[in-house]
């Protein structure tokens, strides 16, 4: 197709593309993410294929390819069909092995859909490249595939660009300076890491921890107690900092820095579907702060409240806008490297929120479980994706093998379980 049929990246798309290139640079597939839904029965696969065809018709960027246009990057529409890929588990075979085989392969499309059949039911995997859309958008795609009113799903302009357009030059400039100062502070505390390895080859592995309804309610109660109604994400992050500190970080430095995203979409909004509509925040703590449970949560909450008070949650939008004009390698250095030259992120983290399908299920079939996956740079070589399915909490740990030691990670996960359900104040 002609280059005129193209859609420029928005600032957050390019942000994720830069990280995609960093992942590919060391021989991995790129910044692919996945939602894997465990279904009690097989859905109508012919119907799903029809919906994939409709997805490309209504949202043609779903099968586009990335090209460089001057100093910017864009999706060039191809009209290529996305085929539902079918896989079969042998008797006694582990579904997760097939899931990871799919996820570890090189992909040519920005989005693919897979059905992994078992003797009863199976797993539906949506696998997508992060520059195409964020996690909230992936949930909307799944809703589109299962909806009896697909025509109600409409695309809309970038929320980031809309927000930037509302501001005067001087407001954008003030926010830019705030973000720069905030970033400098984040880069000043050398981050403990799960690994230093940057060399391949690496294989992505997955460990999933599912909590029942009673445990999930208790974790939610403790999160409200320690970090408030809006601070559930901070509770998960604080618990992980403590778990990693108590087990012992493999690369021990001064403290922890865990970036986390906030989404500009309204809650349960059906649009925008494609594109990234997120900003970046940081949770930071010294190793000494991580040892004191109550004090750590108070510190993270105060840090977050200052962020909101000073509009730092929005300050990164002008920074991302300017970042569009940097080369991927130059932008990556800004995103990843601290003043010391070390890696900024102790962990890749995302709180996906509630992915409930409720009584209707997915295409009328109960969703009995889920897994969340993503590739990440090395270091840190470890990502924690948190989500809820009908009120049941799921923690999915994606990690690189052999970069991250599995025995160490098992110890951290065990400690994390304890931290999440710990009611003491120590």
mmCIF file of C-alpha atoms in Angstrom:
data_model
loop_
_atom_site.group_PDB
_atom_site.id
_atom_site.type_symbol
_atom_site.label_atom_id
_atom_site.label_comp_id
_atom_site.label_asym_id
_atom_site.label_seq_id
_atom_site.Cartn_x
_atom_site.Cartn_y
_atom_site.Cartn_z
ATOM 1 C CA UNK A 1 0.000 0.000 0.000
ATOM 2 C CA UNK A 2 1.027 3.575 -0.531
ATOM 3 C CA UNK A 3 2.661 5.429 2.335
ATOM 4 C CA UNK A 4 -0.250 7.897 2.273
ATOM 5 C CA UNK A 5 -2.286 5.199 4.020
ATOM 6 C CA UNK A 6 -0.363 5.601 7.240
ATOM 7 C CA UNK A 7 -0.969 6.668 10.825
ATOM 8 C CA UNK A 8 1.730 8.439 12.798
ATOM 9 C CA UNK A 9 2.653 7.185 16.260
ATOM 10 C CA UNK A 10 1.359 9.211 19.157
ATOM 11 C CA UNK A 11 3.969 10.134 21.830
ATOM 12 C CA UNK A 12 3.235 7.091 24.002
ATOM 13 C CA UNK A 13 3.322 4.755 20.982
ATOM 14 C CA UNK A 14 6.872 5.906 20.292
ATOM 15 C CA UNK A 15 7.790 5.551 23.967
ATOM 16 C CA UNK A 16 6.804 1.859 23.795
ATOM 17 C CA UNK A 17 8.428 1.427 20.363
ATOM 18 C CA UNK A 18 11.769 2.560 21.785
ATOM 19 C CA UNK A 19 11.536 -0.131 24.457
ATOM 20 C CA UNK A 20 10.465 -2.623 21.771
ATOM 21 C CA UNK A 21 13.691 -1.850 19.909
ATOM 22 C CA UNK A 22 15.738 -2.275 23.086
ATOM 23 C CA UNK A 23 14.242 -5.739 23.554
ATOM 24 C CA UNK A 24 14.921 -6.699 19.930
ATOM 25 C CA UNK A 25 18.461 -5.347 20.153
ATOM 26 C CA UNK A 26 19.496 -8.318 22.303
ATOM 27 C CA UNK A 27 17.767 -10.904 20.138
ATOM 28 C CA UNK A 28 14.286 -11.149 21.659
ATOM 29 C CA UNK A 29 10.960 -10.807 19.764
ATOM 30 C CA UNK A 30 10.109 -7.275 20.919
ATOM 31 C CA UNK A 31 7.675 -5.591 23.277
ATOM 32 C CA UNK A 32 4.913 -8.170 22.890
ATOM 33 C CA UNK A 33 2.255 -8.599 25.563
ATOM 34 C CA UNK A 34 -0.386 -11.240 26.078
ATOM 35 C CA UNK A 35 -3.732 -11.897 27.728
ATOM 36 C CA UNK A 36 -4.440 -15.613 28.093
ATOM 37 C CA UNK A 37 -8.018 -16.479 29.065
ATOM 38 C CA UNK A 38 -8.802 -19.987 30.283
ATOM 39 C CA UNK A 39 -12.243 -20.954 28.961
ATOM 40 C CA UNK A 40 -14.452 -23.766 30.235
ATOM 41 C CA UNK A 41 -15.436 -24.775 26.692
ATOM 42 C CA UNK A 42 -14.382 -24.135 23.107
ATOM 43 C CA UNK A 43 -15.817 -20.920 21.629
ATOM 44 C CA UNK A 44 -17.219 -20.700 18.107
ATOM 45 C CA UNK A 45 -13.903 -20.473 16.248
ATOM 46 C CA UNK A 46 -15.491 -19.634 12.882
ATOM 47 C CA UNK A 47 -17.302 -16.733 14.570
ATOM 48 C CA UNK A 48 -14.018 -15.546 16.121
ATOM 49 C CA UNK A 49 -12.374 -15.566 12.683
ATOM 50 C CA UNK A 50 -15.227 -13.447 11.330
ATOM 51 C CA UNK A 51 -14.670 -10.987 14.167
ATOM 52 C CA UNK A 52 -10.926 -10.842 13.437
ATOM 53 C CA UNK A 53 -11.761 -10.004 9.824
ATOM 54 C CA UNK A 54 -14.139 -7.301 11.027
ATOM 55 C CA UNK A 55 -11.443 -5.972 13.382
ATOM 56 C CA UNK A 56 -9.073 -5.403 10.449
ATOM 57 C CA UNK A 57 -11.890 -3.846 8.431
ATOM 58 C CA UNK A 58 -12.906 -1.383 11.147
ATOM 59 C CA UNK A 59 -9.469 -0.905 12.726
ATOM 60 C CA UNK A 60 -6.978 -1.518 9.891
ATOM 61 C CA UNK A 61 -3.995 -0.557 12.057
ATOM 62 C CA UNK A 62 -4.411 -3.971 13.733
ATOM 63 C CA UNK A 63 -2.464 -5.624 10.884
ATOM 64 C CA UNK A 64 -0.302 -2.679 9.793
ATOM 65 C CA UNK A 65 3.496 -2.540 9.665
ATOM 66 C CA UNK A 66 5.838 0.035 11.186
ATOM 67 C CA UNK A 67 7.840 2.354 8.935
ATOM 68 C CA UNK A 68 10.032 5.378 9.504
ATOM 69 C CA UNK A 69 8.805 8.634 7.975
ATOM 70 C CA UNK A 70 11.477 11.298 8.334
ATOM 71 C CA UNK A 71 12.203 11.551 12.054
ATOM 72 C CA UNK A 72 8.843 10.048 12.993
ATOM 73 C CA UNK A 73 7.436 6.544 12.904
ATOM 74 C CA UNK A 74 4.074 5.422 11.588
ATOM 75 C CA UNK A 75 1.825 2.451 10.937
ATOM 76 C CA UNK A 76 1.411 1.747 7.223
ATOM 77 C CA UNK A 77 -1.845 -0.085 6.519
ATOM 78 C CA UNK A 78 -1.525 -3.412 4.719
ATOM 79 C CA UNK A 79 -5.031 -4.876 4.888
ATOM 80 C CA UNK A 80 -3.391 -8.197 5.774
ATOM 81 C CA UNK A 81 -5.769 -10.722 7.266
ATOM 82 C CA UNK A 82 -5.229 -11.910 10.855
ATOM 83 C CA UNK A 83 -5.822 -15.652 10.970
ATOM 84 C CA UNK A 84 -7.011 -17.317 14.170
ATOM 85 C CA UNK A 85 -4.258 -19.818 14.952
ATOM 86 C CA UNK A 86 -5.276 -23.167 16.420
ATOM 87 C CA UNK A 87 -3.138 -25.360 18.662
ATOM 88 C CA UNK A 88 -3.890 -28.672 20.336
ATOM 89 C CA UNK A 89 -2.674 -29.870 23.732
ATOM 90 C CA UNK A 90 -1.739 -33.537 23.747
ATOM 91 C CA UNK A 91 -3.045 -35.780 26.517
ATOM 92 C CA UNK A 92 -1.411 -34.721 29.766
ATOM 93 C CA UNK A 93 0.442 -31.871 28.029
ATOM 94 C CA UNK A 94 0.849 -28.528 29.794
ATOM 95 C CA UNK A 95 -1.062 -25.664 28.163
ATOM 96 C CA UNK A 96 1.467 -23.167 29.488
ATOM 97 C CA UNK A 97 4.271 -24.833 27.507
ATOM 98 C CA UNK A 98 2.392 -24.208 24.247
ATOM 99 C CA UNK A 99 1.486 -20.713 25.430
ATOM 100 C CA UNK A 100 5.157 -19.886 25.980
ATOM 101 C CA UNK A 101 6.224 -21.516 22.706
ATOM 102 C CA UNK A 102 3.869 -19.118 20.919
ATOM 103 C CA UNK A 103 5.047 -16.156 22.933
ATOM 104 C CA UNK A 104 8.758 -16.875 22.400
ATOM 105 C CA UNK A 105 8.548 -17.002 18.610
ATOM 106 C CA UNK A 106 9.288 -14.091 16.280
ATOM 107 C CA UNK A 107 6.107 -12.334 15.138
ATOM 108 C CA UNK A 108 5.421 -10.617 11.816
ATOM 109 C CA UNK A 109 2.046 -9.114 12.766
ATOM 110 C CA UNK A 110 1.369 -6.557 15.513
ATOM 111 C CA UNK A 111 -1.575 -8.625 16.799
ATOM 112 C CA UNK A 112 -2.424 -12.328 16.702
ATOM 113 C CA UNK A 113 -5.095 -14.530 18.290
ATOM 114 C CA UNK A 114 -4.621 -18.172 19.286
ATOM 115 C CA UNK A 115 -6.858 -20.971 20.522
ATOM 116 C CA UNK A 116 -5.041 -23.682 22.523
ATOM 117 C CA UNK A 117 -7.472 -26.600 22.820
ATOM 118 C CA UNK A 118 -7.482 -29.087 25.688
ATOM 119 C CA UNK A 119 -9.639 -32.168 26.072
ATOM 120 C CA UNK A 120 -12.128 -29.877 27.803
ATOM 121 C CA UNK A 121 -12.048 -26.171 27.091
ATOM 122 C CA UNK A 122 -8.783 -24.419 26.421
ATOM 123 C CA UNK A 123 -6.927 -21.103 26.420
ATOM 124 C CA UNK A 124 -7.524 -18.058 24.227
ATOM 125 C CA UNK A 125 -4.351 -15.981 23.804
ATOM 126 C CA UNK A 126 -4.355 -12.408 22.500
ATOM 127 C CA UNK A 127 -0.737 -11.527 21.652
ATOM 128 C CA UNK A 128 0.068 -7.938 20.635
ATOM 129 C CA UNK A 129 2.968 -5.555 20.166
ATOM 130 C CA UNK A 130 2.848 -2.750 22.723
ATOM 131 C CA UNK A 131 3.296 0.140 20.240
ATOM 132 C CA UNK A 132 -0.045 -0.929 18.749
ATOM 133 C CA UNK A 133 -2.082 -0.563 21.938
ATOM 134 C CA UNK A 134 -1.893 -0.647 25.726
ATOM 135 C CA UNK A 135 -3.408 -3.204 28.093
ATOM 136 C CA UNK A 136 -6.707 -1.341 28.470
ATOM 137 C CA UNK A 137 -6.982 -1.315 24.694
ATOM 138 C CA UNK A 138 -6.334 -5.069 24.588
ATOM 139 C CA UNK A 139 -9.304 -5.592 26.918
ATOM 140 C CA UNK A 140 -11.416 -3.493 24.553
ATOM 141 C CA UNK A 141 -10.274 -5.669 21.611
ATOM 142 C CA UNK A 142 -11.369 -8.792 23.502
ATOM 143 C CA UNK A 143 -14.701 -7.113 24.275
ATOM 144 C CA UNK A 144 -15.052 -6.271 20.577
ATOM 145 C CA UNK A 145 -14.420 -9.892 19.580
ATOM 146 C CA UNK A 146 -17.118 -11.074 21.990
ATOM 147 C CA UNK A 147 -19.665 -8.271 21.508
ATOM 148 C CA UNK A 148 -22.995 -8.692 19.737
ATOM 149 C CA UNK A 149 -22.769 -4.983 18.826
ATOM 150 C CA UNK A 150 -19.316 -4.552 17.232
ATOM 151 C CA UNK A 151 -20.504 -1.458 15.355
ATOM 152 C CA UNK A 152 -20.638 0.358 18.719
ATOM 153 C CA UNK A 153 -16.814 0.230 18.959
ATOM 154 C CA UNK A 154 -15.384 3.382 17.404
ATOM 155 C CA UNK A 155 -11.848 4.706 17.123
ATOM 156 C CA UNK A 156 -11.042 8.163 18.476
ATOM 157 C CA UNK A 157 -8.003 10.473 18.445
ATOM 158 C CA UNK A 158 -5.025 10.152 20.782
ATOM 159 C CA UNK A 159 -5.934 11.205 24.319
ATOM 160 C CA UNK A 160 -2.356 12.383 24.880
ATOM 161 C CA UNK A 161 -2.396 14.654 21.851
ATOM 162 C CA UNK A 162 -5.826 15.958 22.855
ATOM 163 C CA UNK A 163 -4.531 16.789 26.343
ATOM 164 C CA UNK A 164 -1.430 18.516 24.961
ATOM 165 C CA UNK A 165 -3.593 20.576 22.607
ATOM 166 C CA UNK A 166 -5.565 21.935 25.590
ATOM 167 C CA UNK A 167 -2.463 23.472 27.182
ATOM 168 C CA UNK A 168 -0.707 26.715 26.371
ATOM 169 C CA UNK A 169 2.955 26.667 25.376
ATOM 170 C CA UNK A 170 3.956 27.971 28.806
ATOM 171 C CA UNK A 171 1.990 25.323 30.675
ATOM 172 C CA UNK A 172 3.623 22.603 28.571
ATOM 173 C CA UNK A 173 7.025 24.184 29.228
ATOM 174 C CA UNK A 174 6.426 24.326 33.012
ATOM 175 C CA UNK A 175 5.287 20.694 33.058
ATOM 176 C CA UNK A 176 8.299 19.694 30.984
ATOM 177 C CA UNK A 177 10.657 21.267 33.546
ATOM 178 C CA UNK A 178 8.823 19.495 36.383
ATOM 179 C CA UNK A 179 9.121 16.154 34.600
ATOM 180 C CA UNK A 180 12.805 16.719 33.952
ATOM 181 C CA UNK A 181 13.461 17.444 37.632
ATOM 182 C CA UNK A 182 11.342 14.457 38.683
ATOM 183 C CA UNK A 183 13.226 12.204 36.279
ATOM 184 C CA UNK A 184 16.551 13.472 37.632
ATOM 185 C CA UNK A 185 15.494 12.520 41.170
ATOM 186 C CA UNK A 186 14.427 9.060 40.009
ATOM 187 C CA UNK A 187 17.793 8.590 38.314
ATOM 188 C CA UNK A 188 19.796 9.610 41.383
ATOM 189 C CA UNK A 189 19.032 6.527 43.534
ATOM 190 C CA UNK A 190 20.849 3.530 42.067
ATOM 191 C CA UNK A 191 18.328 0.735 41.606
ATOM 192 C CA UNK A 192 18.646 -2.812 42.926
ATOM 193 C CA UNK A 193 18.128 -5.301 40.088
ATOM 194 C CA UNK A 194 17.131 -8.951 39.570
ATOM 195 C CA UNK A 195 19.906 -9.338 36.972
ATOM 196 C CA UNK A 196 22.619 -7.449 35.122
ATOM 197 C CA UNK A 197 22.560 -9.725 32.067
ATOM 198 C CA UNK A 198 22.125 -7.989 28.711
ATOM 199 C CA UNK A 199 23.352 -10.884 26.596
ATOM 200 C CA UNK A 200 21.168 -13.428 24.800
ATOM 201 C CA UNK A 201 19.818 -15.808 24.040
ATOM 202 C CA UNK A 202 17.011 -15.482 26.549
ATOM 203 C CA UNK A 203 13.747 -17.404 26.839
ATOM 204 C CA UNK A 204 10.659 -15.889 28.412
ATOM 205 C CA UNK A 205 9.216 -17.918 31.293
ATOM 206 C CA UNK A 206 6.076 -17.401 33.353
ATOM 207 C CA UNK A 207 4.979 -18.011 36.924
ATOM 208 C CA UNK A 208 1.363 -17.310 37.894
ATOM 209 C CA UNK A 209 0.001 -16.842 41.403
ATOM 210 C CA UNK A 210 -3.778 -16.899 41.745
ATOM 211 C CA UNK A 211 -5.622 -15.898 44.914
ATOM 212 C CA UNK A 212 -9.119 -17.076 45.793
ATOM 213 C CA UNK A 213 -11.983 -14.677 46.488
ATOM 214 C CA UNK A 214 -11.450 -14.578 50.245
ATOM 215 C CA UNK A 215 -7.708 -13.903 49.905
ATOM 216 C CA UNK A 216 -8.370 -11.286 47.224
ATOM 217 C CA UNK A 217 -10.863 -9.453 49.463
ATOM 218 C CA UNK A 218 -8.343 -9.446 52.311
ATOM 219 C CA UNK A 219 -5.587 -8.084 50.061
ATOM 220 C CA UNK A 220 -7.959 -5.347 48.846
ATOM 221 C CA UNK A 221 -8.804 -4.481 52.464
ATOM 222 C CA UNK A 222 -5.137 -4.237 53.418
ATOM 223 C CA UNK A 223 -4.421 -2.111 50.359
ATOM 224 C CA UNK A 224 -7.153 0.357 51.366
ATOM 225 C CA UNK A 225 -5.810 0.385 54.919
ATOM 226 C CA UNK A 226 -2.230 1.136 53.937
ATOM 227 C CA UNK A 227 -2.434 3.134 50.714
ATOM 228 C CA UNK A 228 -6.022 4.344 50.429
ATOM 229 C CA UNK A 229 -8.763 3.799 47.882
ATOM 230 C CA UNK A 230 -6.639 5.055 44.963
ATOM 231 C CA UNK A 231 -3.444 3.363 46.077
ATOM 232 C CA UNK A 232 -3.920 -0.328 45.329
ATOM 233 C CA UNK A 233 -1.082 -0.214 42.802
ATOM 234 C CA UNK A 234 1.212 1.238 45.464
ATOM 235 C CA UNK A 235 0.355 -1.636 47.797
ATOM 236 C CA UNK A 236 1.434 -4.226 45.238
ATOM 237 C CA UNK A 237 4.624 -2.302 44.481
ATOM 238 C CA UNK A 238 5.479 -1.819 48.159
ATOM 239 C CA UNK A 239 4.934 -5.505 48.889
ATOM 240 C CA UNK A 240 7.237 -6.425 46.022
ATOM 241 C CA UNK A 241 9.948 -4.030 47.208
ATOM 242 C CA UNK A 242 9.798 -5.642 50.637
ATOM 243 C CA UNK A 243 9.811 -9.168 49.212
ATOM 244 C CA UNK A 244 12.851 -8.461 47.046
ATOM 245 C CA UNK A 245 14.676 -6.749 49.903
ATOM 246 C CA UNK A 246 14.003 -9.534 52.384
ATOM 247 C CA UNK A 247 15.084 -12.300 50.010
ATOM 248 C CA UNK A 248 18.034 -10.183 48.902
ATOM 249 C CA UNK A 249 18.438 -8.412 45.553
ATOM 250 C CA UNK A 250 20.906 -10.208 43.234
ATOM 251 C CA UNK A 251 22.331 -6.831 42.215
ATOM 252 C CA UNK A 252 22.311 -4.861 45.463
ATOM 253 C CA UNK A 253 22.496 -1.084 45.154
ATOM 254 C CA UNK A 254 20.899 1.842 47.030
ATOM 255 C CA UNK A 255 17.181 1.296 46.656
ATOM 256 C CA UNK A 256 14.259 0.525 44.377
ATOM 257 C CA UNK A 257 12.648 2.364 41.475
ATOM 258 C CA UNK A 258 9.562 0.836 39.886
ATOM 259 C CA UNK A 259 7.904 2.797 37.062
ATOM 260 C CA UNK A 260 4.170 2.295 36.679
ATOM 261 C CA UNK A 261 1.627 3.590 34.194
ATOM 262 C CA UNK A 262 -1.570 5.554 34.584
ATOM 263 C CA UNK A 263 -4.198 5.482 31.849
ATOM 264 C CA UNK A 264 -5.863 8.572 30.409
ATOM 265 C CA UNK A 265 -8.991 6.669 29.396
ATOM 266 C CA UNK A 266 -12.097 7.073 31.485
ATOM 267 C CA UNK A 267 -13.059 4.005 33.501
ATOM 268 C CA UNK A 268 -14.683 1.358 31.269
ATOM 269 C CA UNK A 269 -14.558 3.686 28.244
ATOM 270 C CA UNK A 270 -14.992 1.731 24.983
ATOM 271 C CA UNK A 271 -12.617 4.039 23.110
ATOM 272 C CA UNK A 272 -9.904 4.676 21.985
ATOM 273 C CA UNK A 273 -9.233 1.080 20.968
ATOM 274 C CA UNK A 274 -5.778 1.262 19.383
ATOM 275 C CA UNK A 275 -2.807 3.403 20.356
ATOM 276 C CA UNK A 276 -1.243 3.966 23.770
ATOM 277 C CA UNK A 277 -2.912 6.421 26.117
ATOM 278 C CA UNK A 278 -0.709 6.224 29.194
ATOM 279 C CA UNK A 279 1.659 8.317 31.250
ATOM 280 C CA UNK A 280 4.492 7.260 33.531
ATOM 281 C CA UNK A 281 4.940 7.570 37.295
ATOM 282 C CA UNK A 282 7.683 6.291 39.609
ATOM 283 C CA UNK A 283 7.609 4.567 42.986
ATOM 284 C CA UNK A 284 10.965 4.976 44.740
ATOM 285 C CA UNK A 285 12.325 3.896 48.116
ATOM 286 C CA UNK A 286 15.678 3.280 49.755
ATOM 287 C CA UNK A 287 16.554 -0.187 51.018
ATOM 288 C CA UNK A 288 16.153 1.036 54.603
ATOM 289 C CA UNK A 289 12.645 2.341 53.825
ATOM 290 C CA UNK A 290 11.732 -1.018 52.276
ATOM 291 C CA UNK A 291 12.439 -2.771 55.586
ATOM 292 C CA UNK A 292 9.786 -0.854 57.559
ATOM 293 C CA UNK A 293 6.383 -2.025 56.295
ATOM 294 C CA UNK A 294 4.110 0.702 57.659
ATOM 295 C CA UNK A 295 6.681 3.403 56.969
ATOM 296 C CA UNK A 296 7.202 2.214 53.398
ATOM 297 C CA UNK A 297 3.516 2.435 52.522
ATOM 298 C CA UNK A 298 3.273 5.874 54.130
ATOM 299 C CA UNK A 299 6.312 6.984 52.110
ATOM 300 C CA UNK A 300 4.929 5.670 48.802
ATOM 301 C CA UNK A 301 1.526 7.226 49.457
ATOM 302 C CA UNK A 302 3.067 10.616 50.336
ATOM 303 C CA UNK A 303 5.189 10.389 47.191
ATOM 304 C CA UNK A 304 2.086 9.684 45.101
ATOM 305 C CA UNK A 305 0.115 12.527 46.718
ATOM 306 C CA UNK A 306 2.954 14.939 45.955
ATOM 307 C CA UNK A 307 2.934 13.698 42.378
ATOM 308 C CA UNK A 308 -0.773 14.533 42.014
ATOM 309 C CA UNK A 309 -0.428 17.844 43.835
ATOM 310 C CA UNK A 310 2.383 19.000 41.529
ATOM 311 C CA UNK A 311 0.732 17.571 38.368
ATOM 312 C CA UNK A 312 3.662 15.230 37.835
ATOM 313 C CA UNK A 313 1.213 12.605 36.589
ATOM 314 C CA UNK A 314 0.681 14.839 33.547
ATOM 315 C CA UNK A 315 4.178 16.326 33.356
ATOM 316 C CA UNK A 316 5.555 13.397 31.370
ATOM 317 C CA UNK A 317 3.216 14.069 28.460
ATOM 318 C CA UNK A 318 5.261 17.054 27.129
ATOM 319 C CA UNK A 319 8.426 15.037 27.783
ATOM 320 C CA UNK A 320 7.090 12.161 25.685
ATOM 321 C CA UNK A 321 6.055 14.618 22.973
ATOM 322 C CA UNK A 322 9.623 15.925 22.719
ATOM 323 C CA UNK A 323 10.955 12.375 22.867
ATOM 324 C CA UNK A 324 9.339 11.664 19.486
ATOM 325 C CA UNK A 325 12.142 13.616 17.816
ATOM 326 C CA UNK A 326 14.944 11.595 19.417
ATOM 327 C CA UNK A 327 16.425 8.508 17.787
ATOM 328 C CA UNK A 328 15.341 5.197 19.385
ATOM 329 C CA UNK A 329 18.853 4.664 20.791
ATOM 330 C CA UNK A 330 19.098 8.196 22.189
ATOM 331 C CA UNK A 331 15.609 8.078 23.713
ATOM 332 C CA UNK A 332 16.299 4.639 25.191
ATOM 333 C CA UNK A 333 19.319 5.992 27.039
ATOM 334 C CA UNK A 334 17.131 8.704 28.570
ATOM 335 C CA UNK A 335 14.437 6.206 29.551
ATOM 336 C CA UNK A 336 16.655 3.468 30.972
ATOM 337 C CA UNK A 337 19.918 4.860 32.297
ATOM 338 C CA UNK A 338 20.557 6.439 35.670
ATOM 339 C CA UNK A 339 23.220 9.044 36.393
ATOM 340 C CA UNK A 340 25.582 6.199 37.323
ATOM 341 C CA UNK A 341 24.912 4.423 34.035
ATOM 342 C CA UNK A 342 22.901 1.632 35.678
ATOM 343 C CA UNK A 343 19.378 0.476 34.834
ATOM 344 C CA UNK A 344 16.532 2.633 36.169
ATOM 345 C CA UNK A 345 13.835 -0.027 36.599
ATOM 346 C CA UNK A 346 14.089 -2.599 39.378
ATOM 347 C CA UNK A 347 11.023 -4.254 37.835
ATOM 348 C CA UNK A 348 8.598 -3.752 34.975
ATOM 349 C CA UNK A 349 5.158 -3.413 36.531
ATOM 350 C CA UNK A 350 1.585 -2.948 35.349
ATOM 351 C CA UNK A 351 -1.708 -3.051 37.228
ATOM 352 C CA UNK A 352 -4.197 -4.065 34.532
ATOM 353 C CA UNK A 353 -7.205 -3.711 36.816
ATOM 354 C CA UNK A 354 -10.423 -5.735 36.650
ATOM 355 C CA UNK A 355 -10.809 -7.914 33.553
ATOM 356 C CA UNK A 356 -14.173 -9.305 34.582
ATOM 357 C CA UNK A 357 -16.508 -10.866 32.033
ATOM 358 C CA UNK A 358 -19.075 -11.610 34.718
ATOM 359 C CA UNK A 359 -21.974 -13.994 34.245
ATOM 360 C CA UNK A 360 -21.972 -13.640 30.451
ATOM 361 C CA UNK A 361 -18.443 -15.014 30.149
ATOM 362 C CA UNK A 362 -16.532 -14.720 26.880
ATOM 363 C CA UNK A 363 -18.916 -15.511 24.013
ATOM 364 C CA UNK A 364 -21.150 -17.085 26.635
ATOM 365 C CA UNK A 365 -18.388 -19.369 27.998
ATOM 366 C CA UNK A 366 -17.173 -19.005 31.605
ATOM 367 C CA UNK A 367 -13.652 -17.567 31.989
ATOM 368 C CA UNK A 368 -12.094 -19.745 34.685
ATOM 369 C CA UNK A 369 -8.640 -18.175 34.884
ATOM 370 C CA UNK A 370 -6.153 -15.913 33.169
ATOM 371 C CA UNK A 371 -2.445 -15.270 32.708
ATOM 372 C CA UNK A 372 -0.748 -12.031 31.700
ATOM 373 C CA UNK A 373 2.574 -11.949 29.858
ATOM 374 C CA UNK A 374 5.079 -9.446 28.514
ATOM 375 C CA UNK A 375 8.621 -9.206 27.246
ATOM 376 C CA UNK A 376 10.939 -6.749 28.940
ATOM 377 C CA UNK A 377 14.482 -5.389 28.651
ATOM 378 C CA UNK A 378 17.387 -7.114 30.368
ATOM 379 C CA UNK A 379 18.031 -5.738 32.929
ATOM 380 C CA UNK A 380 15.711 -5.881 34.810
ATOM 381 C CA UNK A 381 14.624 -9.123 33.106
ATOM 382 C CA UNK A 382 11.515 -9.389 35.300
ATOM 383 C CA UNK A 383 7.968 -8.050 34.981
ATOM 384 C CA UNK A 384 5.000 -8.296 37.325
ATOM 385 C CA UNK A 385 1.547 -7.913 35.762
ATOM 386 C CA UNK A 386 -1.392 -7.691 38.156
ATOM 387 C CA UNK A 387 -5.027 -8.178 37.255
ATOM 388 C CA UNK A 388 -8.358 -9.267 38.698
ATOM 389 C CA UNK A 389 -10.795 -11.706 37.183
ATOM 390 C CA UNK A 390 -14.273 -11.430 38.687
ATOM 391 C CA UNK A 391 -12.793 -10.269 41.974
ATOM 392 C CA UNK A 392 -10.007 -12.888 42.085
ATOM 393 C CA UNK A 393 -6.489 -11.463 42.095
ATOM 394 C CA UNK A 394 -3.870 -12.850 39.701
ATOM 395 C CA UNK A 395 -0.162 -12.038 39.748
ATOM 396 C CA UNK A 396 1.784 -13.027 36.628
ATOM 397 C CA UNK A 397 5.574 -12.955 36.744
ATOM 398 C CA UNK A 398 7.269 -12.900 33.325
ATOM 399 C CA UNK A 399 11.019 -13.427 33.537
ATOM 400 C CA UNK A 400 14.019 -14.115 31.340
ATOM 401 C CA UNK A 401 15.815 -17.440 31.529
ATOM 402 C CA UNK A 402 18.730 -17.793 32.243
ATOM 403 C CA UNK A 403 19.150 -14.108 33.203
ATOM 404 C CA UNK A 404 16.920 -14.350 36.303
ATOM 405 C CA UNK A 405 17.630 -17.142 38.767
ATOM 406 C CA UNK A 406 14.499 -19.279 39.154
ATOM 407 C CA UNK A 407 15.235 -20.352 42.735
ATOM 408 C CA UNK A 408 15.654 -16.710 43.770
ATOM 409 C CA UNK A 409 12.399 -15.766 42.022
ATOM 410 C CA UNK A 410 10.492 -18.604 43.716
ATOM 411 C CA UNK A 411 11.662 -17.241 47.065
ATOM 412 C CA UNK A 412 10.556 -13.715 46.154
ATOM 413 C CA UNK A 413 7.124 -14.948 45.026
ATOM 414 C CA UNK A 414 6.650 -16.880 48.255
ATOM 415 C CA UNK A 415 7.619 -13.808 50.274
ATOM 416 C CA UNK A 416 5.354 -11.632 48.118
ATOM 417 C CA UNK A 417 2.380 -13.879 48.974
ATOM 418 C CA UNK A 418 3.122 -13.362 52.667
ATOM 419 C CA UNK A 419 3.533 -9.593 52.281
ATOM 420 C CA UNK A 420 0.232 -9.176 50.448
ATOM 421 C CA UNK A 421 -1.669 -10.911 53.241
ATOM 422 C CA UNK A 422 0.385 -9.554 56.146
ATOM 423 C CA UNK A 423 -1.779 -7.672 58.625
ATOM 424 C CA UNK A 424 1.052 -6.690 61.004
ATOM 425 C CA UNK A 425 2.600 -3.236 61.189
ATOM 426 C CA UNK A 426 6.301 -4.175 61.316
#
